[in-house]
Amino acid sequence: MRRVTLCVVGLGFGRHIIENELLEGPASPFFDLTAVCDRDVNKADSIAKEKGLKAYYSLEETLKDSSLEVIGLFTGPVGRAGLIEKIIDAGKDVMTTKPFETDSAEALRILKKAEKLGRMVHLNSPNIAPSLDKKIISGFRDTYSLGKLCAGRWEGWYKAVEQADGTWYDNPQLCPAAPILRLGIYGINELVPLFGKPTGVEVMQSRMLTGRPTADLAQMMVQFESGAMISLLGGWCMAPDRCCNRIHLHFENGTIVKDIDWRSPVHGLHSKLRIQLFTPEKGFSDPVEERIIDSSDSSSAYQWDRFYEAVTERRVFEDGTSPEQIADSIRVLEMMSEAALRNQL
């Protein structure tokens, strides 16, 4: 199998992607990392030397390399659509990360342009192709006639005392209600497509342990046209183990819970996930049905295998996430930012 050549642009979070996804992780059978790029010359040179790669110092310089087929774009979300536009105009495909953008109109415009050009733009949340956990939840809903969605809850946390470092993470304008923008985006991307059009958002945020000027604890409520509501709680001032993507979905006739399988010896990013269905049939005390899956099959994982299919076969996943759904989730972030400004730290 031919591996596709790739350059990682943005070596802050990008270094994590290199070490945990590309060199030895799930992307390694499909993609050949040959170059890195960062405006910080020392950072680019250091990682390039350490990993035996080419170093570039600007996106423009990187895009002149005709040997590169894919760009892994791991810069901050502000203005990311403009960077993606340069990449797809240069005839290269893109893997990026959440949040996709902070401007919903720009996000929709660039995703529509990518479709028109036949270029592939994927990200880890929301996935472009349906993930196994979403298929299980949809199956539970249909099989057990759960009815209308009434409410949802997402929680994500871990324990870390961060310090200011001058990055966009320190800027309340660029990183409002930081735990929701940085962590809760997973919940937004998973829940909003299920609930429909949002009509209102409220946010609370605080600084508990962090050394940054931005929050390390935040909650958000979102109301939808149907009358349903969701809530999100995120932070990195809490213990015990890292717990991302704990979700409760409350229907008329039952509740679905997705969480880390605490019976598994490994927690965190490479954990097992447990998806349970509770209905009145058992008084909500015991699950009616339960499934255990790998976190790599969840809605927050990078789908490197499907991205490889998309790049090499020019395949579009028709039943996957639409540009409109991605833009709807970003619209919630815009509403969140407005609400956060009303409730500044």
Short mmCIF file of C-alpha atoms in Angstrom, two decimals:
data_model
loop_
_atom_site.label_atom_id
_atom_site.label_comp_id
_atom_site.label_asym_id
_atom_site.label_seq_id
_atom_site.Cartn_x
_atom_site.Cartn_y
_atom_site.Cartn_z
CA MET A 1 0.00 0.00 0.00
CA ARG A 2 1.36 3.39 -1.00
CA ARG A 3 1.67 5.87 1.84
CA VAL A 4 0.65 9.47 1.16
CA THR A 5 3.19 12.24 1.84
CA LEU A 6 2.22 14.75 4.51
CA CYS A 7 3.55 17.90 6.20
CA VAL A 8 2.41 19.06 9.65
CA VAL A 9 1.88 22.83 9.83
CA GLY A 10 1.72 24.27 13.36
CA LEU A 11 4.01 22.54 15.85
CA GLY A 12 2.30 23.42 19.12
CA PHE A 13 -0.51 20.88 19.08
CA GLY A 14 1.04 19.52 15.90
CA ARG A 15 3.88 17.93 17.88
CA HIS A 16 1.30 15.84 19.75
CA ILE A 17 -0.15 14.73 16.39
CA ILE A 18 3.30 13.81 15.10
CA GLU A 19 4.20 11.70 18.11
CA ASN A 20 0.83 10.11 18.87
CA GLU A 21 -0.91 9.83 15.50
CA LEU A 22 1.59 9.96 12.61
CA LEU A 23 4.88 8.33 13.53
CA GLU A 24 3.65 5.36 15.53
CA GLY A 25 -0.09 5.89 15.87
CA PRO A 26 -3.13 5.10 13.72
CA ALA A 27 -2.02 7.33 10.83
CA SER A 28 1.37 5.65 10.35
CA PRO A 29 0.21 2.86 7.96
CA PHE A 30 -1.36 5.44 5.66
CA PHE A 31 0.71 8.63 5.74
CA ASP A 32 4.43 9.35 5.36
CA LEU A 33 5.42 12.41 7.40
CA THR A 34 8.20 14.07 5.40
CA ALA A 35 8.17 17.71 6.55
CA VAL A 36 7.13 20.13 9.30
CA CYS A 37 6.35 23.83 9.23
CA ASP A 38 6.18 26.54 11.88
CA ARG A 39 6.83 30.28 11.93
CA ASP A 40 9.03 29.64 14.96
CA VAL A 41 12.27 28.72 13.17
CA ASN A 42 13.85 27.14 16.23
CA LYS A 43 10.81 24.95 16.86
CA ALA A 44 10.65 23.82 13.22
CA ASP A 45 14.39 23.11 13.04
CA SER A 46 14.42 21.27 16.37
CA ILE A 47 11.58 18.90 15.49
CA ALA A 48 12.84 18.40 11.92
CA LYS A 49 16.29 17.44 13.19
CA GLU A 50 14.89 15.19 15.90
CA LYS A 51 12.57 13.31 13.53
CA GLY A 52 14.68 13.44 10.35
CA LEU A 53 12.30 15.69 8.39
CA LYS A 54 12.43 18.76 6.16
CA ALA A 55 11.70 22.09 7.86
CA TYR A 56 9.68 24.96 6.45
CA TYR A 57 8.90 28.30 8.06
CA SER A 58 5.82 29.52 6.18
CA LEU A 59 2.75 27.94 4.64
CA GLU A 60 3.56 29.58 1.31
CA GLU A 61 7.01 27.97 1.26
CA THR A 62 5.51 24.61 2.21
CA LEU A 63 2.94 24.68 -0.58
CA LYS A 64 5.68 25.05 -3.22
CA ASP A 65 6.89 21.53 -2.37
CA SER A 66 5.33 19.45 -5.14
CA SER A 67 6.18 16.19 -3.35
CA LEU A 68 3.66 16.95 -0.58
CA GLU A 69 0.13 15.64 -1.14
CA VAL A 70 -1.52 16.43 2.21
CA ILE A 71 -1.20 19.19 4.80
CA GLY A 72 -1.94 18.44 8.44
CA LEU A 73 -3.02 21.90 9.66
CA PHE A 74 -2.79 22.25 13.44
CA THR A 75 -2.69 26.01 13.96
CA GLY A 76 -5.29 27.83 16.08
CA PRO A 77 -8.87 28.04 14.79
CA VAL A 78 -9.01 31.82 14.20
CA GLY A 79 -8.61 32.44 10.47
CA ARG A 80 -8.09 28.75 9.70
CA ALA A 81 -10.49 28.86 6.74
CA GLY A 82 -8.16 31.32 4.98
CA LEU A 83 -5.21 28.97 5.47
CA ILE A 84 -7.23 26.03 4.17
CA GLU A 85 -8.17 28.08 1.12
CA LYS A 86 -4.48 28.56 0.28
CA ILE A 87 -3.88 24.83 0.70
CA ILE A 88 -6.74 23.65 -1.49
CA ASP A 89 -5.94 26.29 -4.11
CA ALA A 90 -2.47 24.73 -4.25
CA GLY A 91 -4.07 21.36 -5.04
CA LYS A 92 -3.46 19.66 -1.70
CA ASP A 93 -5.85 17.96 0.74
CA VAL A 94 -6.19 18.84 4.42
CA MET A 95 -6.52 17.11 7.77
CA THR A 96 -7.16 19.54 10.60
CA THR A 97 -8.57 19.60 14.11
CA LYS A 98 -11.37 21.00 16.22
CA PRO A 99 -12.66 23.65 16.45
CA PHE A 100 -12.61 23.96 12.66
CA GLU A 101 -13.01 27.75 12.63
CA THR A 102 -14.51 30.49 14.77
CA ASP A 103 -16.44 32.11 11.91
CA SER A 104 -19.38 29.98 10.75
CA ALA A 105 -19.87 31.83 7.45
CA GLU A 106 -16.18 31.45 6.55
CA ALA A 107 -16.25 27.77 7.52
CA LEU A 108 -19.24 27.10 5.27
CA ARG A 109 -17.71 29.07 2.40
CA ILE A 110 -14.40 27.21 2.44
CA LEU A 111 -16.00 23.77 2.83
CA LYS A 112 -18.28 24.48 -0.14
CA LYS A 113 -15.27 25.67 -2.15
CA ALA A 114 -13.39 22.47 -1.27
CA GLU A 115 -16.35 20.44 -2.52
CA LYS A 116 -16.39 22.39 -5.80
CA LEU A 117 -12.63 21.90 -6.28
CA GLY A 118 -12.83 18.20 -5.36
CA ARG A 119 -10.39 18.67 -2.48
CA MET A 120 -10.67 16.71 0.78
CA VAL A 121 -10.93 18.64 4.06
CA HIS A 122 -11.35 16.39 7.11
CA LEU A 123 -11.16 16.96 10.87
CA ASN A 124 -11.49 14.86 14.00
CA SER A 125 -14.64 16.48 15.39
CA PRO A 126 -17.10 16.26 13.86
CA ASN A 127 -15.98 13.26 11.81
CA ILE A 128 -16.55 13.37 8.09
CA ALA A 129 -17.68 9.72 8.01
CA PRO A 130 -20.16 8.20 10.51
CA SER A 131 -18.39 6.84 13.61
CA LEU A 132 -19.31 3.60 15.34
CA ASP A 133 -20.63 5.28 18.51
CA LYS A 134 -23.01 7.44 16.45
CA LYS A 135 -24.26 4.35 14.61
CA ILE A 136 -24.91 2.56 17.91
CA ILE A 137 -26.81 5.53 19.36
CA SER A 138 -28.90 5.85 16.19
CA GLY A 139 -29.63 2.13 16.30
CA PHE A 140 -30.77 2.28 19.94
CA ARG A 141 -33.04 5.20 19.14
CA ASP A 142 -34.73 3.42 16.23
CA THR A 143 -34.89 -0.10 17.69
CA TYR A 144 -36.41 0.98 21.00
CA SER A 145 -38.63 3.80 19.65
CA LEU A 146 -37.14 6.29 22.11
CA GLY A 147 -39.08 9.20 20.64
CA LYS A 148 -38.29 12.88 20.85
CA LEU A 149 -34.98 14.16 22.21
CA CYS A 150 -35.63 16.32 25.26
CA ALA A 151 -32.22 17.07 26.80
CA GLY A 152 -28.53 16.31 26.56
CA ARG A 153 -25.48 16.60 28.80
CA TRP A 154 -21.76 16.54 27.98
CA GLU A 155 -18.88 16.56 30.47
CA GLY A 156 -15.13 16.61 29.93
CA TRP A 157 -12.33 17.26 32.40
CA TYR A 158 -8.81 16.52 33.51
CA LYS A 159 -6.33 17.95 36.03
CA ALA A 160 -3.64 20.42 34.88
CA VAL A 161 -2.39 23.74 36.20
CA GLU A 162 -1.56 25.69 33.04
CA GLN A 163 0.66 28.77 32.88
CA ALA A 164 0.42 31.76 30.56
CA ASP A 165 2.64 31.34 27.50
CA GLY A 166 1.53 34.12 25.16
CA THR A 167 -0.40 31.80 22.83
CA TRP A 168 -4.00 32.29 21.71
CA TYR A 169 -5.02 30.23 24.75
CA ASP A 170 -4.27 33.32 26.86
CA ASN A 171 -6.50 35.68 24.88
CA PRO A 172 -10.11 35.97 26.17
CA GLN A 173 -11.18 37.32 22.77
CA LEU A 174 -9.69 34.37 20.86
CA CYS A 175 -10.35 31.76 23.54
CA PRO A 176 -13.65 32.67 25.26
CA ALA A 177 -14.99 30.22 27.86
CA ALA A 178 -11.82 28.24 27.15
CA PRO A 179 -12.92 24.84 28.53
CA ILE A 180 -15.95 24.85 26.24
CA LEU A 181 -14.00 26.06 23.20
CA ARG A 182 -11.09 23.67 23.75
CA LEU A 183 -12.87 20.64 25.24
CA GLY A 184 -16.60 21.22 24.96
CA ILE A 185 -16.36 21.52 21.19
CA TYR A 186 -16.49 17.71 21.18
CA GLY A 187 -19.87 17.83 22.91
CA ILE A 188 -21.10 20.65 20.69
CA ASN A 189 -20.15 18.73 17.56
CA GLU A 190 -21.81 15.57 18.82
CA LEU A 191 -24.99 17.04 20.28
CA VAL A 192 -25.95 19.96 18.05
CA PRO A 193 -26.57 17.84 14.90
CA LEU A 194 -28.95 15.68 16.96
CA PHE A 195 -30.96 18.57 18.39
CA GLY A 196 -31.32 20.93 15.44
CA LYS A 197 -31.16 24.71 15.24
CA PRO A 198 -29.95 26.53 18.39
CA THR A 199 -31.87 29.60 19.52
CA GLY A 200 -30.07 30.69 22.70
CA VAL A 201 -26.85 30.22 24.65
CA GLU A 202 -25.80 31.10 28.20
CA VAL A 203 -22.30 30.69 29.67
CA MET A 204 -20.65 30.73 33.09
CA GLN A 205 -16.87 30.57 33.51
CA SER A 206 -14.24 30.87 36.24
CA ARG A 207 -10.52 30.57 36.99
CA MET A 208 -9.88 28.00 39.69
CA LEU A 209 -6.23 26.89 39.44
CA THR A 210 -4.96 28.17 36.12
CA GLY A 211 -2.12 30.64 35.61
CA ARG A 212 -3.68 31.83 32.37
CA PRO A 213 -5.99 34.86 32.16
CA THR A 214 -8.62 32.62 30.54
CA ALA A 215 -10.94 30.21 32.35
CA ASP A 216 -10.19 26.64 33.40
CA LEU A 217 -13.81 25.84 34.36
CA ALA A 218 -16.93 26.65 32.34
CA GLN A 219 -20.53 25.58 31.77
CA MET A 220 -22.81 26.34 28.85
CA MET A 221 -26.53 25.88 28.20
CA VAL A 222 -28.00 25.76 24.70
CA GLN A 223 -31.71 25.87 23.82
CA PHE A 224 -33.12 24.70 20.48
CA GLU A 225 -36.15 25.47 18.32
CA SER A 226 -37.80 22.25 19.52
CA GLY A 227 -37.65 23.46 23.13
CA ALA A 228 -34.99 20.90 24.00
CA MET A 229 -31.87 21.93 25.91
CA ILE A 230 -28.31 20.71 26.31
CA SER A 231 -25.66 21.55 28.91
CA LEU A 232 -21.88 21.26 28.74
CA LEU A 233 -19.34 21.21 31.59
CA GLY A 234 -15.62 21.42 30.86
CA GLY A 235 -12.48 22.07 32.85
CA TRP A 236 -8.94 21.09 33.73
CA CYS A 237 -9.10 21.83 37.44
CA MET A 238 -10.77 18.52 38.34
CA ALA A 239 -9.71 14.97 39.12
CA PRO A 240 -9.64 11.96 39.02
CA ASP A 241 -8.84 10.51 35.59
CA ARG A 242 -9.18 12.34 32.32
CA CYS A 243 -12.78 11.94 31.18
CA CYS A 244 -13.73 13.29 27.78
CA ASN A 245 -17.01 12.79 25.97
CA ARG A 246 -19.22 11.67 28.83
CA ILE A 247 -22.66 12.12 27.29
CA HIS A 248 -26.25 11.70 28.47
CA LEU A 249 -29.05 11.80 25.89
CA HIS A 250 -32.52 11.98 27.41
CA PHE A 251 -35.42 10.93 25.15
CA GLU A 252 -39.15 10.72 25.81
CA ASN A 253 -38.86 6.97 26.37
CA GLY A 254 -35.32 6.34 27.55
CA THR A 255 -31.78 7.57 28.18
CA ILE A 256 -28.52 6.76 26.41
CA VAL A 257 -25.24 7.19 28.31
CA LYS A 258 -21.78 7.13 26.71
CA ASP A 259 -18.79 7.13 29.04
CA ILE A 260 -15.35 5.67 29.64
CA ASP A 261 -15.64 2.00 30.55
CA TRP A 262 -14.26 2.28 34.08
CA ARG A 263 -13.88 -1.50 34.24
CA SER A 264 -11.16 -1.25 31.60
CA PRO A 265 -7.59 -0.95 32.97
CA VAL A 266 -6.74 1.90 30.56
CA HIS A 267 -8.44 5.29 30.73
CA GLY A 268 -7.86 8.52 28.85
CA LEU A 269 -7.23 8.97 25.14
CA HIS A 270 -6.85 5.26 24.38
CA SER A 271 -9.69 3.97 26.54
CA LYS A 272 -12.68 1.77 25.96
CA LEU A 273 -16.07 3.47 25.72
CA ARG A 274 -19.29 2.10 27.17
CA ILE A 275 -22.62 2.96 25.56
CA GLN A 276 -25.69 2.04 27.61
CA LEU A 277 -29.42 2.31 27.03
CA PHE A 278 -31.80 2.77 29.99
CA THR A 279 -35.59 2.61 29.65
CA PRO A 280 -38.58 2.43 32.05
CA GLU A 281 -38.66 -1.30 31.35
CA LYS A 282 -36.01 -1.79 34.06
CA GLY A 283 -36.79 1.30 36.04
CA PHE A 284 -33.63 3.03 34.78
CA SER A 285 -31.59 1.06 37.31
CA ASP A 286 -29.98 -1.42 34.88
CA PRO A 287 -29.17 -0.98 31.20
CA VAL A 288 -31.46 -2.65 28.69
CA GLU A 289 -28.54 -2.94 26.29
CA GLU A 290 -24.81 -2.16 26.48
CA ARG A 291 -21.99 -1.92 23.94
CA ILE A 292 -18.24 -1.54 24.50
CA ILE A 293 -16.09 0.02 21.76
CA ASP A 294 -12.55 1.37 21.37
CA SER A 295 -12.14 5.13 21.67
CA SER A 296 -10.59 5.01 18.18
CA ASP A 297 -14.11 4.26 16.90
CA SER A 298 -15.63 7.29 18.62
CA SER A 299 -16.88 10.56 17.20
CA SER A 300 -13.80 12.46 18.46
CA ALA A 301 -11.10 10.29 16.85
CA TYR A 302 -9.10 11.18 13.74
CA GLN A 303 -10.35 8.92 10.95
CA TRP A 304 -7.01 8.47 9.21
CA ASP A 305 -8.10 5.34 7.36
CA ARG A 306 -11.14 7.10 5.88
CA PHE A 307 -9.10 10.19 5.10
CA TYR A 308 -6.68 7.95 3.22
CA GLU A 309 -9.59 6.50 1.22
CA ALA A 310 -10.83 10.01 0.48
CA VAL A 311 -7.41 11.19 -0.71
CA THR A 312 -6.41 8.15 -2.76
CA GLU A 313 -9.84 7.28 -4.18
CA ARG A 314 -11.28 10.83 -4.22
CA ARG A 315 -14.12 9.43 -2.14
CA VAL A 316 -16.83 11.57 -0.58
CA PHE A 317 -18.76 10.03 2.34
CA GLU A 318 -22.34 10.90 1.44
CA ASP A 319 -23.75 9.83 4.83
CA GLY A 320 -21.16 11.81 6.76
CA THR A 321 -21.12 15.28 8.30
CA SER A 322 -22.20 18.05 5.94
CA PRO A 323 -20.61 21.52 5.66
CA GLU A 324 -23.86 22.93 7.03
CA GLN A 325 -23.63 20.78 10.17
CA ILE A 326 -20.05 21.91 10.80
CA ALA A 327 -21.13 25.53 10.35
CA ASP A 328 -24.08 25.05 12.74
CA SER A 329 -21.72 23.89 15.49
CA ILE A 330 -19.47 26.89 14.89
CA ARG A 331 -22.52 29.14 15.13
CA VAL A 332 -22.97 27.84 18.69
CA LEU A 333 -19.37 28.91 19.37
CA GLU A 334 -20.19 32.39 18.04
CA MET A 335 -23.20 32.58 20.35
CA MET A 336 -21.02 31.29 23.19
CA SER A 337 -18.47 34.02 22.57
CA GLU A 338 -21.18 36.66 22.72
CA ALA A 339 -22.48 35.19 25.99
CA ALA A 340 -18.94 34.95 27.44
CA LEU A 341 -18.39 38.65 26.77
CA ARG A 342 -21.50 39.39 28.82
CA ASN A 343 -20.03 37.33 31.66
CA GLN A 344 -16.33 38.17 31.53
CA LEU A 345 -13.92 36.94 34.20
#
